Amino acid sequence: MAFEILEPGLATTVQDRGRFGYYNVGIPQGGAMDALSAEMANALAGNTPAEAVLECTYMGPRFRTDDAAVIAVTGAPVDVKVNGGARGEWSRLELDAGDEVSFGILRGGTRFYIAVRGGIDVPVVLGSRSTYGLGGIGGLGGRPLRAGDLVPVGNGAAPDGSEPPQEIDPGLRPVFEKEVSVRVMPGLYDHRLTARGMETLLGATWTLTPVADRTGLRYSGPEVEWEPRQQPFGAGSDPSNIVDAGYAVGSIQIPGGKEPIVLHRDAVSGGGYAMVATVISADMDLLARSAPGTKTRFRSVSMDEALAARAHQRSLRARLWGSGD
Amino acid sequence: MTAPAAGAAARYTWGGDEFLFVEIDEAMSLAANFRSNAMASLLGADKVGGITDICPANASLLIRFDPDVLPPAELEERVRRVEETVARAAHPTLDTRLVEIPVWYNDPYTNETAARFRTNHQRPEGTDLEFAARENGLSSIDEFIRRHYGSPWLVSMVGFVAGLPFMFQIVPQEQQLEVPKYLSPRTDTPALTVGHGGCFACIYSVRGAGGYQMFGIAAAPIFDPAQSLPDFKDFMVFFRPGDIVKFRPVDEAEYRKIQDEVEAGTFKYRQAPVQFDLQRALEHPAEYNREILERLNGI
């Protein structure tokens, strides 16, 4: 079976949990930006967490299914319509052959997810179905959806054992706020900032600019002070430059001391800007949910606190799946 | 060239709860890159559970891990052991390959792109090649081009985007071509542009943004997601860190001929296995480079 795309939306791509093991040749992990929302959509549709879903950014697609289907929509708040009639997010939706699904205007956040029982069944490339647009691989032809596309859906047998949830407990659903506190671990090249520079990074309230996509998010705010130095051979001339190095996903760079950039799931794998802190894995989804204008503070945590936050997330997920991932 | 950085211990630091970053040296050198690559291959051969990515870079190493499987402290201990093993190697060598990359220097594609981004360039009235020649005190662009293809380059890092190689010229530091990057990055670069920024050469694997000066265009793909060419049968990315590159200048006629071979799916890169000897490269660079480049004779 397949979904026929009538209108593609702004940037709708196929994503799963990502592609690991190829970062050393510049191919990023990819995968759903707001991983927890995507996973909840899969749970509702009766999939495993590994199935590919559609990630919709700002403006969703309009599509028709050629067969009966079980779908779920999660993530940023948006009106879901089936044949023009209002339906809800965060719950299991049954479609008949020929049903048309469309979406209203986003009421917050940035991205929402559509899962379908059986998953989006595009070919697996280097271990994942995720779309990597810059390299033109994964997803449907390595690109965002276009009008006229037929998006293949896998044969999803109803899951054996426990019946999938009818809806996600409201207490478990992510929230989409205009002010967020994001936990970071200082490190990498943090010694290149002056003490005052680090205070600025951790003390200021940053505003997410519209320059935010799957590669990274840029924030506006005060200037951050770098320690002046004689630049080592091979590093660029600016104090924020280093000899090109690998970039951690979630790392924060501040080119020229202005407008910090946080790399996200389609990160460029390396470059010549010093990274000074890294968003912890448990808070990467928070960034993915942020809409431009979101007031953001970076709060310093230790490795132990980061690992505790990670364990907490894991237990949240376990509740979602009944037993555990 | 600087002597092998023998004693200096690397700096270990965390990139959040999933990345360990090992800075071998603040400055770029052949020796630092050699250590990064040697550590990466040793660590890879160990097949440690919980390590998902090992990314050697110019003078550092980035490792991604799953802390639920491999606790951070345990990972650091393992990597430090690998660092010690590499430091103990009395005579470091690298089993790699020499690859010949045909390049049409001073081609119309990159020249046209450069002309579109002239306003903010260091030399708005000239070309990137003219700027590069002057920056290096060379009398003509032909001389600059000769210096560019006259010595081998080591692929010191692959990344930024899919399959893009950064290359470091295997000559003493005072002979290295150095050219500043664009003052503000371009929004467009033709795929396969041969670029240069600081002391590094690169080949843009896909079309897109870029800040390196543009000198020419490589004739054959280095990233082939469809895996249609024989060199890409096993993997869609051609370059590996540690590859040694010989640029070969081609004219328009040969560029077109290679394009036809690519189109027909028959193009193959000329390449030969080589054991790269760091000490000889540092002590007798001119002689050793000649010897390396001759490996392709008769192939």
XYZ file of C-alpha atoms in Angstrom:
624
model
C 0.000 0.000 0.000
C 1.010 3.630 -0.328
C 0.208 7.222 0.596
C -0.267 9.470 -2.417
C 1.155 12.908 -1.657
C -1.251 15.624 -2.868
C 0.667 18.507 -1.251
C 4.131 17.864 0.187
C 4.211 20.395 3.041
C 7.243 22.570 3.686
C 9.915 19.947 4.382
C 8.453 16.491 4.934
C 11.041 13.717 5.145
C 11.198 10.037 6.005
C 13.098 9.471 9.278
C 13.748 6.587 11.637
C 16.123 6.288 14.608
C 19.103 7.168 12.449
C 22.181 5.914 10.711
C 25.195 5.200 12.889
C 28.750 4.213 12.045
C 29.393 6.508 9.049
C 30.144 9.793 10.789
C 33.855 9.185 10.078
C 33.172 9.834 6.377
C 30.839 12.766 6.995
C 27.493 10.971 6.868
C 25.479 12.174 9.871
C 23.247 10.100 12.136
C 20.063 11.738 10.862
C 16.851 10.310 12.266
C 13.798 11.999 13.781
C 14.783 15.341 15.349
C 12.237 14.980 18.174
C 12.966 11.305 18.775
C 10.532 10.832 21.664
C 7.544 12.218 19.739
C 8.420 9.978 16.780
C 8.684 6.979 19.084
C 5.271 7.746 20.607
C 3.738 7.866 17.123
C 5.185 4.412 16.425
C 3.851 3.058 19.718
C 0.344 4.280 18.887
C 0.467 2.841 15.366
C 1.431 -0.544 16.762
C 4.976 -0.507 15.431
C 8.332 -1.147 17.034
C 10.462 1.943 17.798
C 12.540 1.188 14.693
C 9.904 1.886 12.022
C 10.315 4.922 9.758
C 7.856 7.794 10.114
C 7.186 11.073 8.307
C 8.715 14.160 9.903
C 6.730 17.299 9.031
C 8.221 20.748 9.551
C 5.982 23.806 10.128
C 3.520 22.915 7.364
C 2.266 19.353 6.991
C 1.448 17.404 3.842
C -1.947 16.477 2.414
C -2.159 12.831 1.374
C -4.554 10.038 0.445
C -4.200 6.410 1.476
C -4.959 3.710 -1.102
C -5.833 1.145 1.579
C -7.077 0.913 5.147
C -4.368 2.075 7.542
C -3.662 2.696 11.216
C -1.860 5.984 11.788
C -0.953 8.353 14.611
C 0.151 11.973 14.715
C 2.363 13.292 17.533
C 4.695 16.202 18.212
C 4.079 19.926 17.739
C 0.424 20.931 18.326
C -1.497 20.930 15.048
C -5.071 20.267 13.880
C -5.385 16.842 12.232
C -8.149 16.383 9.655
C -9.410 13.218 7.997
C -11.628 14.009 4.993
C -11.937 17.500 6.471
C -13.204 16.282 9.868
C -11.245 17.114 13.028
C -9.297 14.296 14.703
C -6.815 14.324 17.531
C -3.084 14.061 17.956
C -1.550 11.576 20.424
C -4.108 8.873 19.623
C -4.556 5.954 17.259
C -6.470 6.813 14.054
C -8.085 4.253 11.743
C -8.225 5.197 8.054
C -10.252 3.635 5.242
C -8.998 3.272 1.684
C -9.358 6.625 -0.081
C -9.312 8.717 3.105
C -7.553 12.055 2.821
C -5.421 13.400 5.671
C -4.498 17.062 6.028
C -3.264 19.441 8.711
C -3.930 22.925 10.036
C -1.461 25.583 11.061
C 1.101 24.690 13.736
C 0.130 26.185 17.108
C 3.636 25.883 18.585
C 6.842 23.932 18.247
C 8.392 23.035 14.919
C 7.870 19.419 13.900
C 5.195 16.759 14.077
C 5.296 13.089 13.169
C 3.039 10.708 11.266
C 3.488 7.005 11.934
C 1.642 4.288 10.055
C 1.328 0.634 11.041
C 3.985 -1.231 9.045
C 6.178 1.856 8.810
C 7.222 3.914 5.800
C 8.828 1.256 3.632
C 11.550 2.983 1.627
C 14.821 1.089 1.000
C 17.308 0.855 3.868
C 20.509 2.728 2.979
C 23.563 2.166 5.210
C 21.381 0.701 7.906
C 18.649 3.342 7.986
C 15.666 4.726 6.064
C 16.378 8.285 7.240
C 16.614 10.997 4.591
C 19.997 12.737 4.369
C 19.225 15.562 1.953
C 22.723 16.964 1.494
C 24.081 13.571 0.470
C 20.903 12.638 -1.385
C 20.527 9.267 0.338
C 17.777 7.496 2.286
C 14.101 8.392 2.386
C 12.315 8.794 -0.908
C 15.063 9.514 -3.472
C 17.188 11.160 -0.784
C 14.987 14.278 -0.695
C 11.913 15.827 0.947
C 8.529 14.654 -0.379
C 7.006 16.192 -3.507
C 3.459 16.340 -4.801
C 2.673 13.168 -6.720
C 5.017 10.964 -4.681
C 3.754 7.532 -3.718
C 5.115 6.815 -0.261
C 5.298 3.038 0.248
C 3.912 1.620 3.497
C 5.092 -1.734 4.884
C 2.914 -4.712 5.658
C 2.234 -4.177 9.295
C 0.845 -7.209 10.977
C -0.898 -6.249 14.190
C 1.751 -6.499 16.906
C 1.753 -9.732 18.820
C 1.303 -9.655 22.542
C 0.139 -6.455 24.124
C -2.353 -4.279 22.272
C -0.801 -0.916 21.343
C -1.985 2.079 23.375
C -5.103 3.907 22.148
C -3.622 7.211 23.236
C -0.557 8.641 24.973
C -1.121 9.505 28.616
C -1.246 13.342 28.738
C 1.298 13.281 31.570
C 3.833 11.593 29.269
C 3.415 13.904 26.272
C 6.224 16.358 25.562
C 5.409 20.020 26.022
C 6.157 22.779 23.528
C 7.198 25.862 25.460
C 8.363 29.346 24.533
C 11.025 29.249 27.251
C 13.330 26.300 27.736
C 16.286 25.398 29.904
C 18.730 23.119 28.109
C 21.349 21.127 30.001
C 24.875 21.227 28.594
C 28.226 19.767 29.557
C 31.029 22.326 29.165
C 34.100 20.782 27.549
C 35.928 20.235 24.245
C 37.459 23.723 23.761
C 35.781 25.526 26.675
C 39.234 26.630 27.873
C 39.405 28.884 24.820
C 36.673 31.136 26.237
C 37.539 33.676 28.909
C 35.882 33.130 32.295
C 33.570 35.988 31.388
C 32.830 34.357 28.028
C 31.685 31.162 29.754
C 29.584 33.204 32.208
C 27.899 34.865 29.242
C 27.150 31.549 27.564
C 25.638 30.073 30.737
C 24.101 33.253 32.111
C 22.435 34.876 29.127
C 18.972 34.216 27.744
C 19.385 33.211 24.091
C 16.752 33.573 21.393
C 16.423 30.915 18.710
C 16.730 32.583 15.284
C 14.890 31.380 12.158
C 18.229 29.878 11.050
C 17.374 26.487 12.492
C 17.106 23.225 10.597
C 18.112 19.579 10.844
C 21.810 20.511 10.669
C 21.819 23.008 13.494
C 20.180 25.854 15.358
C 21.525 29.388 15.617
C 20.826 31.614 18.637
C 21.062 35.371 19.014
C 22.201 37.113 22.180
C 25.206 38.898 23.624
C 28.731 38.546 22.289
C 30.861 35.851 23.934
C 34.493 36.610 24.711
C 37.286 34.357 23.433
C 40.735 34.176 24.944
C 43.125 35.882 22.503
C 46.101 33.767 21.476
C 48.782 33.156 18.887
C 46.888 30.757 16.618
C 48.532 27.324 16.154
C 49.665 26.259 12.657
C 46.740 25.155 10.508
C 44.036 26.826 12.617
C 42.325 29.854 11.116
C 43.084 33.400 12.149
C 40.100 34.050 14.454
C 40.371 33.125 18.169
C 37.251 30.966 17.684
C 39.096 28.865 15.067
C 40.810 25.522 15.664
C 42.549 23.052 13.371
C 39.520 21.389 11.757
C 38.250 18.646 14.049
C 35.305 16.296 14.422
C 32.115 17.925 15.712
C 30.127 16.242 18.489
C 26.394 16.140 17.767
C 24.836 18.659 20.149
C 28.064 20.661 20.453
C 27.931 24.450 20.647
C 30.253 26.608 18.531
C 30.374 30.403 18.583
C 32.033 31.621 15.351
C 33.619 35.010 15.975
C 31.989 35.118 19.419
C 28.555 35.825 17.958
C 25.400 33.736 17.614
C 26.070 30.277 19.062
C 25.194 27.331 16.808
C 24.114 23.974 18.234
C 24.581 21.065 15.829
C 21.687 18.620 15.579
C 21.003 15.239 13.950
C 22.113 16.150 10.393
C 25.290 17.761 11.783
C 28.220 18.535 9.558
C 30.761 16.089 10.945
C 33.648 18.468 11.363
C 35.069 21.915 10.835
C 37.287 24.670 12.145
C 35.242 26.283 14.917
C 35.936 25.594 18.587
C 33.132 23.825 20.430
C 32.725 24.916 24.041
C 29.911 22.752 25.443
C 27.579 19.964 24.320
C 23.851 19.555 24.862
C 23.285 16.300 26.760
C 21.565 13.479 24.877
C 18.425 13.700 27.051
C 17.815 17.323 25.967
C 18.387 17.044 22.197
C 14.635 16.597 21.654
C 14.005 19.861 23.518
C 15.963 21.767 20.869
C 14.117 19.970 18.089
C 10.815 21.168 19.556
C 11.919 24.807 19.831
C 10.311 27.293 17.460
C 12.191 30.421 16.365
C 11.888 33.026 19.111
C 12.142 30.433 21.901
C 13.994 31.888 24.891
C 16.723 29.428 25.782
C 19.100 29.136 28.699
C 22.029 26.729 28.774
C 22.547 25.160 32.196
C 25.809 23.433 33.063
C 25.623 19.831 34.330
C 28.178 17.119 35.095
C 28.602 13.787 33.318
C 26.851 12.048 36.237
C 23.861 14.376 35.950
C 23.780 13.811 32.183
C 23.768 10.039 32.680
C 21.005 10.319 35.309
C 18.893 12.364 32.874
C 19.535 9.745 30.209
C 18.401 6.956 32.571
C 15.256 8.941 33.407
C 14.442 9.214 29.686
C 14.960 5.498 29.286
C 12.455 4.764 32.048
C 9.946 7.109 30.378
C 10.331 5.138 27.165
C 9.966 1.845 28.992
C 6.568 2.986 30.261
C 5.616 3.733 26.664
C 6.373 0.224 25.501
C 5.097 -1.575 28.578
C 8.316 -3.468 29.209
C 11.291 -1.654 27.841
C 12.885 -0.853 24.524
C 58.469 19.560 8.801
C 58.084 19.241 12.532
C 59.501 16.190 14.280
C 57.068 13.499 15.394
C 55.289 14.723 18.504
C 56.680 11.903 20.572
C 56.151 12.690 24.216
C 53.261 15.126 24.400
C 50.197 13.442 25.886
C 46.836 13.963 24.249
C 44.053 15.984 25.900
C 40.855 14.092 26.777
C 37.528 15.880 27.036
C 33.821 15.009 26.765
C 31.351 16.172 24.138
C 28.252 15.546 26.221
C 27.390 12.007 27.379
C 27.963 10.350 23.975
C 31.249 11.747 22.647
C 34.864 11.508 23.786
C 37.201 14.010 22.132
C 40.955 13.411 22.091
C 43.080 16.372 21.029
C 46.478 15.084 19.930
C 47.923 18.504 19.195
C 46.649 22.072 18.885
C 48.691 22.552 15.714
C 48.448 20.617 12.476
C 51.335 18.341 11.600
C 51.882 15.130 9.715
C 52.920 13.464 12.975
C 49.754 14.489 14.840
C 47.580 13.256 11.990
C 49.520 10.016 11.888
C 48.830 9.422 15.575
C 45.140 10.182 15.159
C 44.811 7.710 12.301
C 46.900 5.071 14.046
C 44.766 5.346 17.196
C 41.584 5.136 15.133
C 42.628 1.958 13.345
C 43.852 0.251 16.525
C 40.666 1.134 18.367
C 38.574 -0.024 15.397
C 40.419 -3.351 15.280
C 39.592 -3.896 18.963
C 35.859 -3.919 18.100
C 34.928 -2.545 21.506
C 31.216 -2.991 22.243
C 29.462 0.320 22.795
C 31.613 2.372 20.402
C 29.441 3.526 17.471
C 31.741 5.904 15.542
C 35.496 6.446 15.428
C 36.303 9.669 13.565
C 39.979 10.494 13.089
C 40.511 14.149 12.186
C 43.490 16.352 11.354
C 45.067 16.473 14.798
C 42.356 14.961 16.968
C 40.035 12.002 17.325
C 36.287 11.988 18.023
C 34.654 8.848 19.388
C 30.924 8.299 19.754
C 29.810 5.753 22.310
C 26.724 4.464 24.076
C 27.271 5.133 27.797
C 24.586 2.559 28.646
C 26.852 -0.138 27.190
C 30.302 1.328 27.790
C 30.694 3.637 30.826
C 32.684 6.826 30.055
C 35.518 6.034 32.459
C 35.995 2.596 30.913
C 36.068 4.067 27.402
C 38.645 6.659 28.405
C 40.840 3.987 29.934
C 40.702 1.891 26.755
C 41.541 4.857 24.530
C 44.424 5.872 26.770
C 45.828 2.354 26.439
C 45.591 2.672 22.653
C 47.359 6.028 22.847
C 50.205 4.427 24.791
C 50.541 1.594 22.288
C 50.736 4.054 19.403
C 53.286 6.221 21.244
C 55.474 3.144 21.782
C 55.652 2.298 18.066
C 59.323 2.894 17.249
C 58.899 3.171 13.495
C 55.361 4.260 12.607
C 54.094 3.211 9.183
C 50.667 3.308 7.575
C 49.464 0.683 5.111
C 47.423 2.703 2.668
C 47.027 3.422 -1.037
C 48.127 6.065 -3.505
C 45.285 7.410 -5.635
C 45.522 9.544 -8.747
C 42.892 12.272 -9.045
C 42.563 13.902 -12.483
C 41.860 17.631 -12.135
C 40.983 20.250 -14.719
C 42.702 23.281 -13.141
C 41.507 26.797 -13.930
C 38.268 25.375 -15.360
C 35.230 27.427 -16.448
C 32.823 25.926 -13.843
C 34.654 27.074 -10.724
C 35.732 30.318 -12.433
C 32.112 31.130 -13.198
C 31.110 30.408 -9.591
C 34.012 32.481 -8.253
C 32.935 35.386 -10.479
C 29.489 35.331 -8.850
C 30.950 35.720 -5.339
C 33.536 38.427 -6.011
C 32.188 41.317 -3.966
C 33.522 40.197 -0.590
C 36.608 38.419 -1.902
C 40.127 39.386 -0.802
C 40.871 40.001 -4.499
C 37.613 41.172 -6.098
C 39.250 42.017 -9.424
C 41.035 38.669 -9.937
C 40.453 34.935 -9.674
C 40.983 32.590 -6.723
C 44.072 31.150 -8.434
C 45.595 34.607 -8.954
C 44.962 35.388 -5.285
C 46.516 32.069 -4.213
C 49.613 32.536 -6.388
C 50.222 36.023 -4.994
C 49.641 34.895 -1.384
C 52.371 32.297 -1.847
C 54.784 34.655 -3.567
C 54.575 32.809 -6.885
C 54.915 34.602 -10.196
C 52.072 32.918 -12.077
C 49.044 30.732 -11.626
C 50.798 28.070 -13.718
C 53.552 27.915 -11.146
C 50.990 27.659 -8.342
C 49.239 24.807 -10.165
C 52.579 23.018 -10.652
C 53.251 23.287 -6.925
C 49.753 21.968 -6.230
C 50.105 18.747 -8.229
C 53.876 18.395 -7.786
C 53.759 16.737 -4.375
C 51.554 14.096 -2.765
C 48.809 14.963 -0.245
C 47.670 12.935 2.752
C 43.930 12.631 3.380
C 44.001 13.857 6.971
C 40.237 13.768 7.553
C 37.036 12.852 5.715
C 33.903 14.722 6.608
C 32.046 17.989 6.955
C 29.605 16.475 4.466
C 29.430 12.989 2.949
C 32.795 11.838 1.649
C 34.619 15.178 1.524
C 38.406 14.687 1.939
C 40.651 17.222 3.668
C 44.233 16.863 2.448
C 47.563 17.926 3.924
C 50.501 18.480 1.610
C 53.389 16.119 2.346
C 56.181 18.713 2.159
C 58.146 20.641 4.793
C 55.990 23.270 6.480
C 57.780 26.212 4.831
C 56.928 24.800 1.391
C 53.243 24.231 2.093
C 50.757 26.199 0.054
C 48.722 28.364 2.415
C 45.744 30.432 1.306
C 43.154 32.141 3.542
C 39.536 31.035 3.158
C 36.890 33.300 1.625
C 36.079 36.252 3.894
C 32.425 35.227 3.842
C 31.410 31.751 2.686
C 29.762 31.162 -0.708
C 26.259 29.774 -0.841
C 27.240 27.690 -3.878
C 30.179 25.511 -4.887
C 30.139 23.108 -7.849
C 30.383 19.430 -6.902
C 33.976 18.133 -7.256
C 35.551 21.568 -6.843
C 39.171 21.304 -5.736
C 39.370 23.845 -2.934
C 41.920 25.223 -0.503
C 41.644 26.876 2.913
C 44.553 27.529 5.268
C 47.004 24.676 4.704
C 44.327 22.202 3.620
C 43.119 21.123 0.201
C 39.707 19.574 -0.209
C 37.413 18.166 -2.879
C 33.766 19.128 -2.453
C 31.862 15.855 -2.732
C 28.467 17.483 -3.306
C 27.266 20.866 -4.494
C 26.668 23.360 -1.700
C 28.019 26.099 0.538
C 31.768 26.504 0.954
C 34.506 28.857 2.054
C 37.625 27.426 0.420
C 39.303 29.090 -2.575
C 38.566 27.220 -5.822
C 41.367 26.033 -8.136
C 39.815 23.467 -10.430
C 37.388 20.614 -10.809
C 38.002 16.888 -10.338
C 36.946 14.871 -13.381
C 35.335 11.877 -11.664
C 32.972 11.423 -8.702
C 34.233 10.817 -5.174
C 30.761 10.171 -3.724
C 28.446 7.834 -5.640
C 25.238 7.028 -3.723
C 23.980 4.898 -6.661
C 27.260 2.943 -6.541
C 27.332 2.737 -10.325
C 31.119 2.943 -10.777
C 33.422 -0.026 -10.021
C 35.397 1.875 -7.349
C 32.164 2.334 -5.384
C 30.972 -1.269 -5.513
C 31.571 -1.802 -1.792
C 30.879 1.692 -0.471
C 29.433 4.948 -1.789
C 32.307 7.032 -0.370
C 35.680 6.820 -2.127
C 38.132 8.406 0.306
C 39.421 7.060 3.617
C 41.577 8.919 6.111
C 45.196 7.991 5.373
C 44.803 7.829 1.587
C 47.611 9.504 -0.326
C 46.538 11.635 -3.271
C 48.383 12.525 -6.426
C 46.653 15.238 -8.450
C 47.129 14.915 -12.220
C 46.335 17.962 -14.375
C 44.105 17.254 -17.361
C 42.936 19.528 -20.174
C 39.365 19.958 -21.361
C 39.598 17.131 -23.924
C 40.731 14.626 -21.304
C 38.203 15.936 -18.787
C 35.435 15.251 -21.337
C 36.841 11.809 -22.071
C 36.784 10.924 -18.367
C 33.235 12.279 -18.110
C 32.242 9.892 -20.931
C 33.815 6.981 -19.045
C 31.934 7.993 -15.903
C 28.732 8.162 -17.913
C 29.413 4.699 -19.365
C 30.126 3.348 -15.867
C 33.649 2.244 -16.809
C 35.822 4.862 -15.089
C 38.317 3.523 -12.552
C 40.780 5.495 -10.429
C 44.440 4.616 -10.907
C 45.707 3.446 -7.527
C 48.494 1.430 -5.929
C 49.069 0.073 -2.423
C 51.729 1.905 -0.457
C 53.243 1.672 3.002
C 53.694 5.241 4.184
C 56.770 5.697 6.356
C 56.438 8.761 8.603
C 60.131 9.005 9.488
C 61.303 8.926 5.879
C 58.649 11.472 4.900
C 59.888 13.811 7.621
C 63.614 13.266 7.102
C 63.915 13.048 3.311
C 60.705 14.589 1.975
C 61.748 15.337 -1.614
C 63.302 11.956 -2.280
C 60.534 10.071 -0.495
C 57.777 11.914 -2.347
C 59.359 11.072 -5.703
C 59.500 7.451 -4.646
C 55.828 7.426 -3.595
C 54.575 9.098 -6.747
C 56.448 6.559 -8.890
C 54.329 3.754 -7.440
C 51.706 4.538 -10.038
C 54.100 4.002 -12.944
C 52.945 1.170 -15.139
C 49.518 0.922 -13.481
